[in-house]
PDB file of C-alpha atoms in Angstrom:
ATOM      1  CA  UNK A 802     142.626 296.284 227.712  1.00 67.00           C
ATOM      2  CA  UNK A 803     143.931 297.633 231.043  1.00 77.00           C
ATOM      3  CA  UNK A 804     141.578 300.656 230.562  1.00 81.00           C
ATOM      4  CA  UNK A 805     138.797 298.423 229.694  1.00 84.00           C
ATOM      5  CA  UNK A 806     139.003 296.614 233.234  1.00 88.00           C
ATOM      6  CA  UNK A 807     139.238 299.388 234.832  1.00 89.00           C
ATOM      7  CA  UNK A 808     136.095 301.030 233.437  1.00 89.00           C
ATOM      8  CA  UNK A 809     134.931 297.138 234.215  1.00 91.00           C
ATOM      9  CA  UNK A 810     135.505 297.605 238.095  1.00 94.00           C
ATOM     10  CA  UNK A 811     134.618 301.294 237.656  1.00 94.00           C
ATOM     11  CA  UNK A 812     130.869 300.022 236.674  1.00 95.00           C
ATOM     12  CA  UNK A 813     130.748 297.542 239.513  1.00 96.00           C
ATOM     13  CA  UNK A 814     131.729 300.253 241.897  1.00 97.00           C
ATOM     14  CA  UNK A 815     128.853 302.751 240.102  1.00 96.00           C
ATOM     15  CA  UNK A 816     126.397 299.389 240.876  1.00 96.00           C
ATOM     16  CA  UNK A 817     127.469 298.841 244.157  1.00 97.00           C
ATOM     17  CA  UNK A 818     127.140 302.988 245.178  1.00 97.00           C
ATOM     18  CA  UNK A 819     123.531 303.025 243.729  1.00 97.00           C
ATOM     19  CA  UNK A 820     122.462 299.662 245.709  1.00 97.00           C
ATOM     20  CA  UNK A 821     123.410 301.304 249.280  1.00 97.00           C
ATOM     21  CA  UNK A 822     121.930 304.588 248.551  1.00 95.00           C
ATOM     22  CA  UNK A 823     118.990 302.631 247.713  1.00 95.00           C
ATOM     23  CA  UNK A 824     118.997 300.671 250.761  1.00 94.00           C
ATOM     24  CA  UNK A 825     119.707 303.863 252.769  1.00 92.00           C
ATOM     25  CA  UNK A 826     116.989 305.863 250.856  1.00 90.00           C
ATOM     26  CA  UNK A 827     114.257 303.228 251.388  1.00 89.00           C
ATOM     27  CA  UNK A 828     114.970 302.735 255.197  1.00 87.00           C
ATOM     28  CA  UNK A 829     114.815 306.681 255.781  1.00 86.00           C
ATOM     29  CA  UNK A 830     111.724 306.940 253.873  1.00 79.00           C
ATOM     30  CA  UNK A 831     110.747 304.322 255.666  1.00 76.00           C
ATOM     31  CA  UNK A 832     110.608 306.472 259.030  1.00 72.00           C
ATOM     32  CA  UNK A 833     107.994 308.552 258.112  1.00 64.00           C
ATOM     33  CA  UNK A 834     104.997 306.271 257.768  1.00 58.00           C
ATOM     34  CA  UNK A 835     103.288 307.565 254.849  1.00 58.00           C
ATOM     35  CA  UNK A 836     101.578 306.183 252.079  1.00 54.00           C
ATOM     36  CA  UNK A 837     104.983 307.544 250.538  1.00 62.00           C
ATOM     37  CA  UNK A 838     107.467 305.422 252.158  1.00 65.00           C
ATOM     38  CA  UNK A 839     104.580 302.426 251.517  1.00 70.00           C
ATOM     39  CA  UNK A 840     104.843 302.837 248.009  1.00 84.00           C
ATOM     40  CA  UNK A 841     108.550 303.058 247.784  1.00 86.00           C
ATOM     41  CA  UNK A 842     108.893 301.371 244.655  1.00 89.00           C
ATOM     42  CA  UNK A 843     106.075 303.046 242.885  1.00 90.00           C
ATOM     43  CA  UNK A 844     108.655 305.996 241.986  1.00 91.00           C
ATOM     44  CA  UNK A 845     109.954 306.551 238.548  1.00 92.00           C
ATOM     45  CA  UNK A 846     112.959 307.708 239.932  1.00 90.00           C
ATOM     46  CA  UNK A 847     113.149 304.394 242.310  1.00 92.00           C
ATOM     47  CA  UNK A 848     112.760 302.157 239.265  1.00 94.00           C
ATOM     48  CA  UNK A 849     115.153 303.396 236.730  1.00 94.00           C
ATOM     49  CA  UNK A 850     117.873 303.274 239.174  1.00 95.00           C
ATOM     50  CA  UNK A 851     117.577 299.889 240.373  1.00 96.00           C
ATOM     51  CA  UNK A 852     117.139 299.299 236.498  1.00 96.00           C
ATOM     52  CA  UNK A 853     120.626 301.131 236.291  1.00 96.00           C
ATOM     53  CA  UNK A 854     122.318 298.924 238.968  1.00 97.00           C
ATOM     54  CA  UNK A 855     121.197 295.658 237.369  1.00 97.00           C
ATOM     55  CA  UNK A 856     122.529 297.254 234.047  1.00 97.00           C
ATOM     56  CA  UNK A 857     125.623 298.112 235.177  1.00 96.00           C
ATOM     57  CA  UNK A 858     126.761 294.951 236.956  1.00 97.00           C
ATOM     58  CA  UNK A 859     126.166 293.388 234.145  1.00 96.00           C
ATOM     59  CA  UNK A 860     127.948 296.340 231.719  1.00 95.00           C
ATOM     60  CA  UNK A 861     130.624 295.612 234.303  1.00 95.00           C
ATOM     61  CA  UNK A 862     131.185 291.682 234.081  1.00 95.00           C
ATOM     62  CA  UNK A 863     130.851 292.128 230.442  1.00 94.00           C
ATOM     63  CA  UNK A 864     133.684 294.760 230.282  1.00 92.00           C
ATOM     64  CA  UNK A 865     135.620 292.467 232.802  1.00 92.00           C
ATOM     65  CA  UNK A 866     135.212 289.468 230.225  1.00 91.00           C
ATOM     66  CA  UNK A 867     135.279 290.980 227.031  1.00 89.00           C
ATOM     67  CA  UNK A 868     137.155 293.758 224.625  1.00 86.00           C
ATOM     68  CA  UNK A 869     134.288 295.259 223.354  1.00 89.00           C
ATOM     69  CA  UNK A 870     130.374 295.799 224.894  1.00 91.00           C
ATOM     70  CA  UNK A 871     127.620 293.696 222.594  1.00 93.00           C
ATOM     71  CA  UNK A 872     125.443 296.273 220.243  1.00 93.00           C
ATOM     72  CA  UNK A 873     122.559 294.806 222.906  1.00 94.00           C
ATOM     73  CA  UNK A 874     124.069 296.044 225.958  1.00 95.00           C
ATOM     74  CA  UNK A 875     125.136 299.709 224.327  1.00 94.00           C
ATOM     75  CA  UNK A 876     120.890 299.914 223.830  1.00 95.00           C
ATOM     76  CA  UNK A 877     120.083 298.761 227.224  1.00 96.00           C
ATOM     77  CA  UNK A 878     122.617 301.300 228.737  1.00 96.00           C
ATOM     78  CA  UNK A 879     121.476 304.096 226.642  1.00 96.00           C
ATOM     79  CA  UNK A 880     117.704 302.901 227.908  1.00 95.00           C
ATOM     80  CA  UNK A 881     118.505 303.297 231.480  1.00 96.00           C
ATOM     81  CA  UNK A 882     120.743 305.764 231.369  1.00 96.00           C
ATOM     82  CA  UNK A 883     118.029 308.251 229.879  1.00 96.00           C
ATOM     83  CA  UNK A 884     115.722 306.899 232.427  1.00 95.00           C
ATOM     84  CA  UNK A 885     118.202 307.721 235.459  1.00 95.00           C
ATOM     85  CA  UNK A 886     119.360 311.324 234.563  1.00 95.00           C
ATOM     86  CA  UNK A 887     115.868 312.309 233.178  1.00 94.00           C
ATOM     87  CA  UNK A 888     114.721 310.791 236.791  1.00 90.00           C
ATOM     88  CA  UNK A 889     117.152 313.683 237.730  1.00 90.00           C
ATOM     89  CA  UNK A 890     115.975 316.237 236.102  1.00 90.00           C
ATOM     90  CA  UNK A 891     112.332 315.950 237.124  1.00 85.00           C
ATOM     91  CA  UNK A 892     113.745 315.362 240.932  1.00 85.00           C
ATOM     92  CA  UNK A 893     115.402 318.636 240.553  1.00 86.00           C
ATOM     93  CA  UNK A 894     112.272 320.242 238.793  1.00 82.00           C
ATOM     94  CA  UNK A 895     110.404 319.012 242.285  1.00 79.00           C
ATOM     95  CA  UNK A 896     112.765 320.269 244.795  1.00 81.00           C
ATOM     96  CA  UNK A 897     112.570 324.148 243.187  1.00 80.00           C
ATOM     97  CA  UNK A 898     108.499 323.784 242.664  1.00 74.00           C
ATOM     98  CA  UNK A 899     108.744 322.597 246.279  1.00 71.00           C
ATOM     99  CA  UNK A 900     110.294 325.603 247.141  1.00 69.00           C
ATOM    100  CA  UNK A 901     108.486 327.848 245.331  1.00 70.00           C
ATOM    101  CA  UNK A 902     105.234 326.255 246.556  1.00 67.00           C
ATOM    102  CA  UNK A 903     106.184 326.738 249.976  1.00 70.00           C
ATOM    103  CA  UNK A 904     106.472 323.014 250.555  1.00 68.00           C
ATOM    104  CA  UNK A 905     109.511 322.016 252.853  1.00 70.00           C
ATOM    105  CA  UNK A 906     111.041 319.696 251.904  1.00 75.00           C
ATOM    106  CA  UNK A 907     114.469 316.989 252.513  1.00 78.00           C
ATOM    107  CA  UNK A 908     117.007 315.589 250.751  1.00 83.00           C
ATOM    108  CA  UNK A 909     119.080 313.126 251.969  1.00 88.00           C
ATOM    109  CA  UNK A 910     122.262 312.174 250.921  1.00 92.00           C
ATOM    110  CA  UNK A 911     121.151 308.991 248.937  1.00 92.00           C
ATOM    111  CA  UNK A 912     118.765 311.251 247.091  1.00 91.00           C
ATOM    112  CA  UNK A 913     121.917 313.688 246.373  1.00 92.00           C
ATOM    113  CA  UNK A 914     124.267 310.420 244.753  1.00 95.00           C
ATOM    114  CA  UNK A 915     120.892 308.426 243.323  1.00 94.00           C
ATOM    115  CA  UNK A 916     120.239 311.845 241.031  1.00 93.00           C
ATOM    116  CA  UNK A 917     123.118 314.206 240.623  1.00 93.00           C
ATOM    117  CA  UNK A 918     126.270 311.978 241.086  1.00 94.00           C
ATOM    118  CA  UNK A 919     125.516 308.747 239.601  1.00 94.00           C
ATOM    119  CA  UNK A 920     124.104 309.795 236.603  1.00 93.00           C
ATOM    120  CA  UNK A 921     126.872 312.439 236.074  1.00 93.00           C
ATOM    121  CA  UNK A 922     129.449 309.882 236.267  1.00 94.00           C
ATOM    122  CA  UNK A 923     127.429 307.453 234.359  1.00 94.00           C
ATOM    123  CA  UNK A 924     127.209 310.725 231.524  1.00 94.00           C
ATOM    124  CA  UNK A 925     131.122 310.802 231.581  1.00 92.00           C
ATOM    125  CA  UNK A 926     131.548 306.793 231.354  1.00 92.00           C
ATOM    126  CA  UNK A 927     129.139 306.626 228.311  1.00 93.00           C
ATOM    127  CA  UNK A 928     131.296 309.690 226.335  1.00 89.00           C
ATOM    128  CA  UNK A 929     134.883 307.785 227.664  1.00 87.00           C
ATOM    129  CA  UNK A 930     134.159 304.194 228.130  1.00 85.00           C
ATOM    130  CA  UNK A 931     136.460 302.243 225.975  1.00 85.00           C
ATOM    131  CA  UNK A 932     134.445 299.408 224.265  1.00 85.00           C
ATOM    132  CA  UNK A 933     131.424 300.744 223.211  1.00 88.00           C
ATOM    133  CA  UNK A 934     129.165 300.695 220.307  1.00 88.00           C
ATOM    134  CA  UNK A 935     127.306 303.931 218.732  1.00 91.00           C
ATOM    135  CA  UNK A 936     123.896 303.927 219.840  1.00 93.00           C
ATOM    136  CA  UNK A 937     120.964 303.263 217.564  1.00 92.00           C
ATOM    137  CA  UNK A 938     118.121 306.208 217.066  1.00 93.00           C
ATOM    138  CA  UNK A 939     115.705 303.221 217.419  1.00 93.00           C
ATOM    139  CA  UNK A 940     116.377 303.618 221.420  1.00 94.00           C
ATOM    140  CA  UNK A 941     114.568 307.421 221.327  1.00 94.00           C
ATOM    141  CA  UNK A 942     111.051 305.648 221.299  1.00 94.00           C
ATOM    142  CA  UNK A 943     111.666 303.126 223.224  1.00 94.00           C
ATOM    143  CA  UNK A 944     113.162 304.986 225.953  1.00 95.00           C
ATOM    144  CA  UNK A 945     109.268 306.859 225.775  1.00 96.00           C
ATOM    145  CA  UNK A 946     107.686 303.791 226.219  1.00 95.00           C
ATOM    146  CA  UNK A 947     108.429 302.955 229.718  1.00 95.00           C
ATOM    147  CA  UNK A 948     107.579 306.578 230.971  1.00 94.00           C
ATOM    148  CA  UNK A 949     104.285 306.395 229.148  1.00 95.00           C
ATOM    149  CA  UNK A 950     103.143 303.011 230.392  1.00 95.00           C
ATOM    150  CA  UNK A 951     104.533 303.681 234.011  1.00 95.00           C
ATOM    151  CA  UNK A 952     102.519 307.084 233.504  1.00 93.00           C
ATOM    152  CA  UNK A 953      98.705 305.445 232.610  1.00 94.00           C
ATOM    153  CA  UNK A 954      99.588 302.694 235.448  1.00 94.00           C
ATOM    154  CA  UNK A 955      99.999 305.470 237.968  1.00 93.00           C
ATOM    155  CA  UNK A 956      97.569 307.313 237.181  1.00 92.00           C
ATOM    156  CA  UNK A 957      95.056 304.149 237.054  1.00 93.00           C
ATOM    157  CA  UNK A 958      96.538 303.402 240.413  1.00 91.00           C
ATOM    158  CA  UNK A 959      96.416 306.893 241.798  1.00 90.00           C
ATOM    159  CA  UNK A 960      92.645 306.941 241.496  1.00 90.00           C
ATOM    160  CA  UNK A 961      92.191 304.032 243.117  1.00 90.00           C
ATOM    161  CA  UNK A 962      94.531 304.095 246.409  1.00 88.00           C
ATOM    162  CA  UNK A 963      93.782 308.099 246.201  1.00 87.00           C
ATOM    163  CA  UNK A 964      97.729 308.731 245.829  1.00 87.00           C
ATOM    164  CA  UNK A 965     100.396 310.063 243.427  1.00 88.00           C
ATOM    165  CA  UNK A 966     103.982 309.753 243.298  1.00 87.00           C
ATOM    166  CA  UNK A 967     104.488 313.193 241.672  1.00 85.00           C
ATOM    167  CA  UNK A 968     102.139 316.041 242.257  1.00 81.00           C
ATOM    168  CA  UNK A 969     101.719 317.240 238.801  1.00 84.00           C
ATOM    169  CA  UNK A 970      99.838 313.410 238.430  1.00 88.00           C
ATOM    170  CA  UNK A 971      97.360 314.492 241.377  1.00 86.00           C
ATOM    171  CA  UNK A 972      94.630 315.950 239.626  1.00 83.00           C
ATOM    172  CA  UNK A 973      94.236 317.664 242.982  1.00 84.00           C
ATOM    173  CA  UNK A 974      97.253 319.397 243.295  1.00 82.00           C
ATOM    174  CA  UNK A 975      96.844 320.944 239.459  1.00 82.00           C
ATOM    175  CA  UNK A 976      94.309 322.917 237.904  1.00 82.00           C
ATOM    176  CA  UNK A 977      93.609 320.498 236.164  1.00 81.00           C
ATOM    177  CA  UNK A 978      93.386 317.587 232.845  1.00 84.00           C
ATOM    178  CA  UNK A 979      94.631 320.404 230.424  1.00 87.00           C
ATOM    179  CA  UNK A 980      97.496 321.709 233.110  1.00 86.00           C
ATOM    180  CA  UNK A 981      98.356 317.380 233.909  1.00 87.00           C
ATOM    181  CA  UNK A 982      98.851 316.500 230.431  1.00 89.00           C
ATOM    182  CA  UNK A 983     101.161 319.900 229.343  1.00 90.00           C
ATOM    183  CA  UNK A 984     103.508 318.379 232.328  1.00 87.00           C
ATOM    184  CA  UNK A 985     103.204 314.872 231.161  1.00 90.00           C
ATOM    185  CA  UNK A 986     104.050 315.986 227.385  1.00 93.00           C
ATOM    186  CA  UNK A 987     107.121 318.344 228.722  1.00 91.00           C
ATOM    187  CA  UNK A 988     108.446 315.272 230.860  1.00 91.00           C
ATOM    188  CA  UNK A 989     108.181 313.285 227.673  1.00 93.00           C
ATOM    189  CA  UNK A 990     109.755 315.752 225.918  1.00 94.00           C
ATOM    190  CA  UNK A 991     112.818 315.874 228.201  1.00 94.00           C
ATOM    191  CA  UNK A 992     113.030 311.982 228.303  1.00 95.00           C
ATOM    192  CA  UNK A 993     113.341 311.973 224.391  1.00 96.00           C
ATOM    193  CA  UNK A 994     115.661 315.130 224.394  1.00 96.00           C
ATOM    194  CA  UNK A 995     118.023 312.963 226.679  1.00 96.00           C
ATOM    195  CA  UNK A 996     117.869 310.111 224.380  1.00 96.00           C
ATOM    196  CA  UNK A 997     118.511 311.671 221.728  1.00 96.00           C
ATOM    197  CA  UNK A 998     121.863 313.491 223.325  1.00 96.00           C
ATOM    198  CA  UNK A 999     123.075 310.428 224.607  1.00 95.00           C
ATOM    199  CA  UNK A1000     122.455 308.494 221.213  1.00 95.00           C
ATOM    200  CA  UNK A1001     125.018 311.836 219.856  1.00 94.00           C
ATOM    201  CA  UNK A1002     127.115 311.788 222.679  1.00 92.00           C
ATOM    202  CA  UNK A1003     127.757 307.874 221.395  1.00 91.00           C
ATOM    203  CA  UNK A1004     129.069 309.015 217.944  1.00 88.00           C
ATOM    204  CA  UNK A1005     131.789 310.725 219.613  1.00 83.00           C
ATOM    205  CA  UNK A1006     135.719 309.690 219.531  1.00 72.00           C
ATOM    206  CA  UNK A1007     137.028 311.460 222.603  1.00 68.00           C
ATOM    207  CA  UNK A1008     140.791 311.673 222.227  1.00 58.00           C
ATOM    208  CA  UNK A1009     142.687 311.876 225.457  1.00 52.00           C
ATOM    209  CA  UNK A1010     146.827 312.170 225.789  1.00 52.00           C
ATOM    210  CA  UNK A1011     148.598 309.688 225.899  1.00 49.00           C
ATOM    211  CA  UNK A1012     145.789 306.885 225.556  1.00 50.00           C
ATOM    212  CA  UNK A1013     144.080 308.121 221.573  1.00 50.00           C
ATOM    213  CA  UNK A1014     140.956 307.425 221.201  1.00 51.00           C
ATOM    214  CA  UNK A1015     139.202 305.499 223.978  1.00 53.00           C
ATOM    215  CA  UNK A1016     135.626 305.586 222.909  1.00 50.00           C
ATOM    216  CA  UNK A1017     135.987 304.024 219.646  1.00 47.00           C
ATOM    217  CA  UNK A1018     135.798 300.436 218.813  1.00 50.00           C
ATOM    218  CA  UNK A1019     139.078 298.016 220.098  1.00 48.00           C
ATOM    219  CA  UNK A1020     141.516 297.384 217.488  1.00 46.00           C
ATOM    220  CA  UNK A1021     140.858 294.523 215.374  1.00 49.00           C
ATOM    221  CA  UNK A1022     143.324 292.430 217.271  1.00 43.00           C
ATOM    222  CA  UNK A1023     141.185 292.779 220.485  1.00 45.00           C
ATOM    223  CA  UNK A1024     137.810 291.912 218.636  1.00 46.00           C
ATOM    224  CA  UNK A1025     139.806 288.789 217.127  1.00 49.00           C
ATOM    225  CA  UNK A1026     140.387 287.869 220.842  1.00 47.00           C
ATOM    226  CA  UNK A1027     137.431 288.531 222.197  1.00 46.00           C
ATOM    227  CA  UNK A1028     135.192 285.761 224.264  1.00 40.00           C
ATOM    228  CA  UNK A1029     131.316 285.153 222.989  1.00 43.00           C
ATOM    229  CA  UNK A1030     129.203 284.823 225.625  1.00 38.00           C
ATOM    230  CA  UNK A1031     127.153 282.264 223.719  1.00 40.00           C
ATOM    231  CA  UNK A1032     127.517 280.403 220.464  1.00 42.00           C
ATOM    232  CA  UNK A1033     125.672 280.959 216.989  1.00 46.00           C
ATOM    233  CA  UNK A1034     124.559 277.484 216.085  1.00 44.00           C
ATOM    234  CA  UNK A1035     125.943 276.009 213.231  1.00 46.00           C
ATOM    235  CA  UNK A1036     123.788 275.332 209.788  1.00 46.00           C
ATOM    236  CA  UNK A1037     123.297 271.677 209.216  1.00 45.00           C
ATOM    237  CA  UNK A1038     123.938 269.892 205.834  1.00 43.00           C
ATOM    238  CA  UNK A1039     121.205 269.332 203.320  1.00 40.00           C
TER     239      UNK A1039
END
């Protein structure tokens, strides 16, 4: 149990990290007065990791409360978390076609922990975390969903305030429909690629001297102690 609470505060910490580089990333985009520090929120990237920090305070009062995570929780943490370090991916995809495009560009150092260090620690917590369930293959398509409906709102949106989020959207900045939708089909293809390795990575019984296993299920006398957060009603009489 000790190692459970400390993964516990270890999540609250992870929350806590991602809500200050948020609040720093936001007011430094603010300075520039664009229509990209306007739509601040519009970002994929900006979404799935304030998804993550609401996720993982509540991964980390549940860990704090409880020996084991509920099968829900394992499915909404495997959601986000191949929202966040797909998020990184494509961040990193943007910063080398920047490059190569001749487009300067900065990164800040909330952009740096938002989408390389967060979701590499978050990686390492999901193949150690004591507690957890295995992930269900029904997560792959929903973890699609959300890029695919956030994708046809954009794009909707784009056309109408005449601006994009990601430059391989702007049918301006591409050659054009056929070039847009082989980049919208590869990012989809990384998003479910992620899922999918995650959903693996959640099979796994990591074995670490001198603790055993710590990413398998509690021992049954933990499970027997364990705290529901709500009660199954009982069946009344005939």
């Amino acid at each position: 149990m000790l190692t459970r609470r400390i993964f516990g505060w270890l999540r609250l910490l992870a929350a806590a990290v991602c809500i200050v580089s948020l609040t720093h990333r936001m007011l430094w985009g603010m300075g520039s007065q664009t229509l990209a520090s306007d739509n601040f929120f519009a970002y994929l990237t900006i979404q799935s990791n304030v998804a993550f920090a609401l996720v993982t305070i509540l991964a980390g009062v549940i860990a704090l409360r409880r020996a084991e995570d509920p099968v829900w929780l394992t499915s909404a943490r495997a959601l986000v978390l191949s929202w966040t370090v797909t998020a990184g991916l494509a961040f990193s995809i943007i910063v080398w076609q920047a490059g190569v495009r001749g487009i300067p560009i900065t990164v800040p150092w909330s952009d740096v922990v938002l989408h390389y260090l967060l979701p590499g620690c978050a990686v390492i917590a999901w193949l150690l975390g004591p507690g957890r369930h295995a992930a269900s293959w029904r997560v792959v398509p929903f973890v699609l969903a959300y890029p695919v409906v956030w994708g046809v709102f954009t794009i909707v949106r784009g056309r109408i305030i005449g601006w994009y989020p990601y430059y391989f959207l702007d049918p301006r900045q591409v050659s054009g429909l056929p070039e847009m939708s082989v980049s919208c089909l590869a990012a989809l293809a990384i998003f479910a690629l992620v899922a999918a390795a995650l959903v693996l990575l959640s099979h796994v019984r990591v074995r670490l001297p001198p603790w055993g296993v710590i990413s398998s299920r509690p021992p049954e006398w933990a499970r027997r102690r364990r705290v529901p957060l709500w009660r199954r009603p009982g069946r009344r009489g005939r």
